[in-house]
CSV table of C-alpha atoms in Angstrom, one decimal:
chain,number,residue,atom,x,y,z
A,237,UNK,CA,-4.2,6.9,9.3
A,238,UNK,CA,-7.3,4.2,10.2
A,239,UNK,CA,-7.0,0.5,9.8
A,240,UNK,CA,-9.8,-1.9,9.3
A,241,UNK,CA,-8.8,-4.6,11.8
A,242,UNK,CA,-11.4,-7.0,10.8
A,243,UNK,CA,-10.2,-9.9,12.7
A,244,UNK,CA,-10.1,-8.2,16.0
A,245,UNK,CA,-13.7,-6.6,15.3
A,246,UNK,CA,-12.3,-2.8,15.6
A,247,UNK,CA,-10.9,-0.2,13.8
A,248,UNK,CA,-7.7,1.4,14.9
A,249,UNK,CA,-6.3,5.0,14.3
A,250,UNK,CA,-2.7,5.3,13.8
A,251,UNK,CA,-0.6,8.5,13.9
A,252,UNK,CA,1.7,8.8,11.1
A,253,UNK,CA,4.0,11.2,12.8
A,254,UNK,CA,4.6,8.8,15.8
A,255,UNK,CA,7.4,6.7,16.3
A,256,UNK,CA,5.8,3.6,18.3
A,257,UNK,CA,3.2,2.3,15.8
A,258,UNK,CA,0.9,1.8,18.4
A,259,UNK,CA,-3.0,2.0,17.3
A,260,UNK,CA,-5.8,3.6,19.2
A,261,UNK,CA,-9.2,1.5,19.1
A,262,UNK,CA,-11.7,4.4,17.6
A,263,UNK,CA,-14.6,1.7,16.8
A,264,UNK,CA,-14.7,-1.8,18.6
A,265,UNK,CA,-17.4,-4.9,18.5
A,266,UNK,CA,-17.7,-4.7,14.8
A,267,UNK,CA,-17.7,-7.4,12.3
A,268,UNK,CA,-17.0,-7.6,8.8
A,269,UNK,CA,-15.8,-4.4,7.4
A,270,UNK,CA,-14.8,-4.5,4.0
A,271,UNK,CA,-14.1,-0.9,3.6
A,272,UNK,CA,-14.5,2.5,5.3
A,273,UNK,CA,-14.6,6.3,5.2
A,274,UNK,CA,-13.6,8.9,7.5
A,275,UNK,CA,-14.7,12.3,7.2
A,276,UNK,CA,-12.3,15.3,7.5
A,277,UNK,CA,-12.8,16.2,11.1
A,278,UNK,CA,-12.3,12.6,12.1
A,279,UNK,CA,-15.7,12.1,14.0
A,280,UNK,CA,-17.8,10.3,11.7
A,281,UNK,CA,-16.6,7.0,10.1
A,282,UNK,CA,-18.5,4.9,7.6
A,283,UNK,CA,-18.1,1.4,7.2
A,284,UNK,CA,-19.0,-1.2,4.5
A,285,UNK,CA,-20.2,-4.3,6.1
A,286,UNK,CA,-19.9,-7.1,3.5
A,287,UNK,CA,-21.8,-10.1,5.2
A,288,UNK,CA,-24.2,-7.7,6.8
A,289,UNK,CA,-25.3,-6.3,3.3
A,290,UNK,CA,-25.5,-2.2,4.6
A,291,UNK,CA,-23.3,0.8,5.3
A,292,UNK,CA,-23.0,2.2,8.8
A,293,UNK,CA,-22.4,5.3,10.3
A,294,UNK,CA,-20.4,5.2,13.4
A,295,UNK,CA,-19.2,8.1,15.7
A,296,UNK,CA,-15.7,7.8,16.9
A,297,UNK,CA,-15.6,6.3,20.3
A,298,UNK,CA,-19.6,5.4,19.8
A,299,UNK,CA,-21.0,2.2,21.0
A,300,UNK,CA,-23.3,1.4,18.1
A,301,UNK,CA,-23.6,2.2,14.3
A,302,UNK,CA,-26.6,3.8,12.4
A,303,UNK,CA,-27.6,1.9,8.9
A,304,UNK,CA,-27.3,4.3,6.0
A,305,UNK,CA,-29.6,3.7,2.9
A,306,UNK,CA,-31.2,0.3,2.3
A,307,UNK,CA,-29.8,-2.9,1.7
A,308,UNK,CA,-26.3,-3.3,-0.1
A,309,UNK,CA,-25.7,-6.8,-1.3
A,310,UNK,CA,-21.9,-8.2,-0.5
A,311,UNK,CA,-21.2,-4.5,0.5
A,312,UNK,CA,-17.5,-3.9,-0.4
A,313,UNK,CA,-16.9,-0.2,-1.1
A,314,UNK,CA,-18.1,3.0,0.7
A,315,UNK,CA,-17.1,6.9,0.0
A,316,UNK,CA,-18.8,10.3,0.6
A,317,UNK,CA,-18.9,13.2,-1.6
A,318,UNK,CA,-18.9,16.9,-0.7
A,319,UNK,CA,-22.6,16.9,-0.9
A,320,UNK,CA,-22.6,14.1,2.2
A,321,UNK,CA,-24.0,11.7,-0.4
A,322,UNK,CA,-23.1,8.3,0.3
A,323,UNK,CA,-21.9,5.7,-2.2
A,324,UNK,CA,-21.9,2.2,-1.7
A,325,UNK,CA,-20.6,-0.8,-4.0
A,326,UNK,CA,-23.1,-3.5,-4.3
A,327,UNK,CA,-20.8,-6.1,-5.1
A,328,UNK,CA,-23.3,-9.0,-5.1
A,329,UNK,CA,-25.6,-7.0,-7.9
A,330,UNK,CA,-22.8,-5.8,-9.9
A,331,UNK,CA,-23.2,-2.0,-9.3
A,332,UNK,CA,-22.6,1.1,-7.0
A,333,UNK,CA,-25.2,3.0,-5.4
A,334,UNK,CA,-25.4,6.5,-4.5
A,335,UNK,CA,-27.7,7.4,-1.1
A,336,UNK,CA,-29.1,10.7,-0.8
A,337,UNK,CA,-29.2,12.2,3.0
A,338,UNK,CA,-31.3,15.1,1.6
A,339,UNK,CA,-34.1,12.9,-0.5
A,340,UNK,CA,-33.3,9.8,1.5
A,341,UNK,CA,-33.6,7.8,-1.7
A,342,UNK,CA,-31.0,5.5,-3.6
A,343,UNK,CA,-30.1,5.3,-7.2
A,344,UNK,CA,-27.9,3.3,-9.4
A,345,UNK,CA,-24.8,5.3,-10.5
A,346,UNK,CA,-22.8,2.3,-12.1
A,347,UNK,CA,-23.3,-0.6,-13.3
A,348,UNK,CA,-27.2,-2.3,-13.9
A,349,UNK,CA,-28.8,-4.5,-11.0
A,350,UNK,CA,-28.0,-8.2,-11.3
A,351,UNK,CA,-26.3,-7.8,-14.8
A,352,UNK,CA,-22.7,-8.7,-14.7
A,353,UNK,CA,-20.5,-7.9,-18.1
A,354,UNK,CA,-17.8,-6.4,-19.5
A,355,UNK,CA,-19.4,-3.8,-22.0
A,356,UNK,CA,-18.9,-0.4,-21.2
A,357,UNK,CA,-22.4,0.1,-19.3
A,358,UNK,CA,-22.0,-3.4,-17.1
A,359,UNK,CA,-19.9,-4.2,-14.0
A,360,UNK,CA,-18.5,-7.3,-12.7
A,361,UNK,CA,-18.3,-8.0,-8.8
A,362,UNK,CA,-16.9,-4.2,-8.3
A,363,UNK,CA,-15.1,-3.9,-4.9
A,364,UNK,CA,-13.3,-0.4,-4.1
A,365,UNK,CA,-14.6,3.1,-5.1
A,366,UNK,CA,-13.2,6.4,-5.5
A,367,UNK,CA,-15.1,9.8,-5.7
A,368,UNK,CA,-13.2,13.1,-7.2
A,369,UNK,CA,-13.6,15.9,-4.9
A,370,UNK,CA,-13.5,18.3,-7.8
A,371,UNK,CA,-15.8,17.0,-10.2
A,372,UNK,CA,-17.8,14.1,-8.5
A,373,UNK,CA,-16.7,11.5,-11.1
A,374,UNK,CA,-16.8,8.0,-10.0
A,375,UNK,CA,-13.7,5.5,-10.0
A,376,UNK,CA,-14.6,2.0,-9.6
A,377,UNK,CA,-12.0,-1.2,-8.9
A,378,UNK,CA,-14.5,-3.4,-11.6
A,379,UNK,CA,-12.4,-6.7,-10.2
A,380,UNK,CA,-13.8,-9.4,-11.9
A,381,UNK,CA,-13.3,-7.4,-15.1
A,382,UNK,CA,-9.8,-6.8,-14.2
A,383,UNK,CA,-9.9,-3.0,-15.2
A,384,UNK,CA,-10.4,0.7,-13.6
A,385,UNK,CA,-13.7,2.1,-14.8
A,386,UNK,CA,-14.3,6.1,-14.4
A,387,UNK,CA,-18.0,6.9,-14.7
A,388,UNK,CA,-18.3,10.9,-15.5
A,389,UNK,CA,-21.3,12.1,-13.2
A,390,UNK,CA,-24.8,11.4,-14.2
A,391,UNK,CA,-22.9,8.9,-17.2
A,392,UNK,CA,-24.8,5.9,-18.6
A,393,UNK,CA,-21.7,4.0,-19.2
A,394,UNK,CA,-18.1,4.1,-18.0
A,395,UNK,CA,-14.8,4.2,-19.6
A,396,UNK,CA,-11.6,2.3,-18.7
A,397,UNK,CA,-8.5,4.1,-17.5
A,398,UNK,CA,-6.3,1.4,-16.2
A,399,UNK,CA,-6.5,-2.2,-17.3
A,400,UNK,CA,-7.8,-4.1,-20.2
A,401,UNK,CA,-11.2,-2.7,-21.6
A,402,UNK,CA,-12.3,-6.0,-22.2
A,403,UNK,CA,-11.9,-7.6,-19.0
A,404,UNK,CA,-9.0,-9.5,-19.8
A,405,UNK,CA,-6.4,-9.9,-17.1
A,406,UNK,CA,-2.6,-10.5,-17.0
A,407,UNK,CA,0.7,-9.9,-15.3
A,408,UNK,CA,2.4,-7.1,-17.5
A,409,UNK,CA,2.4,-3.6,-17.2
A,410,UNK,CA,-0.6,-3.2,-19.4
A,411,UNK,CA,-2.9,-5.6,-17.6
A,412,UNK,CA,-4.6,-6.3,-14.1
A,413,UNK,CA,-5.9,-8.9,-12.0
A,414,UNK,CA,-8.7,-8.6,-9.7
A,415,UNK,CA,-8.1,-5.3,-8.9
A,416,UNK,CA,-9.6,-4.5,-5.1
A,417,UNK,CA,-9.1,-0.8,-4.6
A,418,UNK,CA,-8.6,2.3,-6.5
A,419,UNK,CA,-7.2,5.7,-5.3
A,420,UNK,CA,-6.9,8.8,-7.4
A,421,UNK,CA,-4.9,12.1,-7.2
A,422,UNK,CA,-7.5,14.8,-7.9
A,423,UNK,CA,-4.9,17.3,-8.9
A,424,UNK,CA,-3.1,15.3,-11.6
A,425,UNK,CA,-5.6,12.6,-12.4
A,426,UNK,CA,-2.8,9.9,-11.6
A,427,UNK,CA,-4.8,6.5,-10.3
A,428,UNK,CA,-3.6,4.4,-7.8
A,429,UNK,CA,-4.7,0.6,-7.8
A,430,UNK,CA,-4.3,-2.1,-5.7
A,431,UNK,CA,-3.8,-5.3,-7.9
A,432,UNK,CA,-4.3,-8.1,-6.0
A,433,UNK,CA,-3.5,-11.3,-7.7
A,434,UNK,CA,-0.6,-9.3,-9.0
A,435,UNK,CA,0.8,-8.8,-5.5
A,436,UNK,CA,1.4,-5.1,-6.5
A,437,UNK,CA,0.3,-1.8,-6.6
A,438,UNK,CA,0.1,0.1,-9.8
A,439,UNK,CA,0.7,3.9,-10.6
A,440,UNK,CA,-1.5,4.6,-13.9
A,441,UNK,CA,-1.0,8.0,-15.5
A,442,UNK,CA,-3.9,9.8,-17.5
A,443,UNK,CA,-4.4,8.5,-21.0
A,444,UNK,CA,-1.6,5.9,-20.7
A,445,UNK,CA,-1.7,2.3,-22.0
A,446,UNK,CA,0.2,0.8,-18.9
A,447,UNK,CA,1.4,1.4,-15.5
A,448,UNK,CA,4.2,0.9,-13.3
A,449,UNK,CA,4.7,-0.8,-10.2
A,450,UNK,CA,5.4,1.4,-7.0
A,451,UNK,CA,5.0,-1.1,-4.5
A,452,UNK,CA,5.2,-5.2,-4.4
A,453,UNK,CA,7.4,-7.1,-6.5
A,454,UNK,CA,5.7,-10.1,-7.7
A,455,UNK,CA,7.9,-11.0,-10.7
A,456,UNK,CA,9.7,-9.0,-13.6
A,457,UNK,CA,6.8,-7.6,-15.5
A,458,UNK,CA,7.7,-7.1,-19.3
């Protein structure tokens, strides 16, 4: 497991099979980490640096990182797909970018630049992202719209797979409130959500209108 230990300006690696719980520093002297992605080999670590407006690629135990792609305003999320394309959440511009290592170009794959809203083609301060390894569909924690959006590959708009489509927040099982991150089980398409303002983690089954709490308690939901 890798942890962005932001206040200590480092990234820690912890063994899930160990009994000590002691971490090993794999990246040091790094600031403003809002998200990270580690490749399967555990060698390359991609970090979203929110207050430096960029994504950097670090080699494990390296002394410095290399910027990937161009500016990413208030960069809050990062993911890498099977073709090594880099996805970046440009929260400050309400969109998700994709940078290609082959063409060295960046395109918008979700949302519209500097245009916020709750219609299907817009996002409002998105943060965490997840890209499916089976079909390259993009899932976005659309934070200020209190929902999780799924954008099929090359789609011009997204669909709401968790939370309220019109952006309404709430605390019961049908709603989310400022979700910050999302993870998807590619086999079952079950969506897991860090529902931050409700102090819980929600599990949302496909095509369901409500989720269930699997961590946190906040209050008794009805």
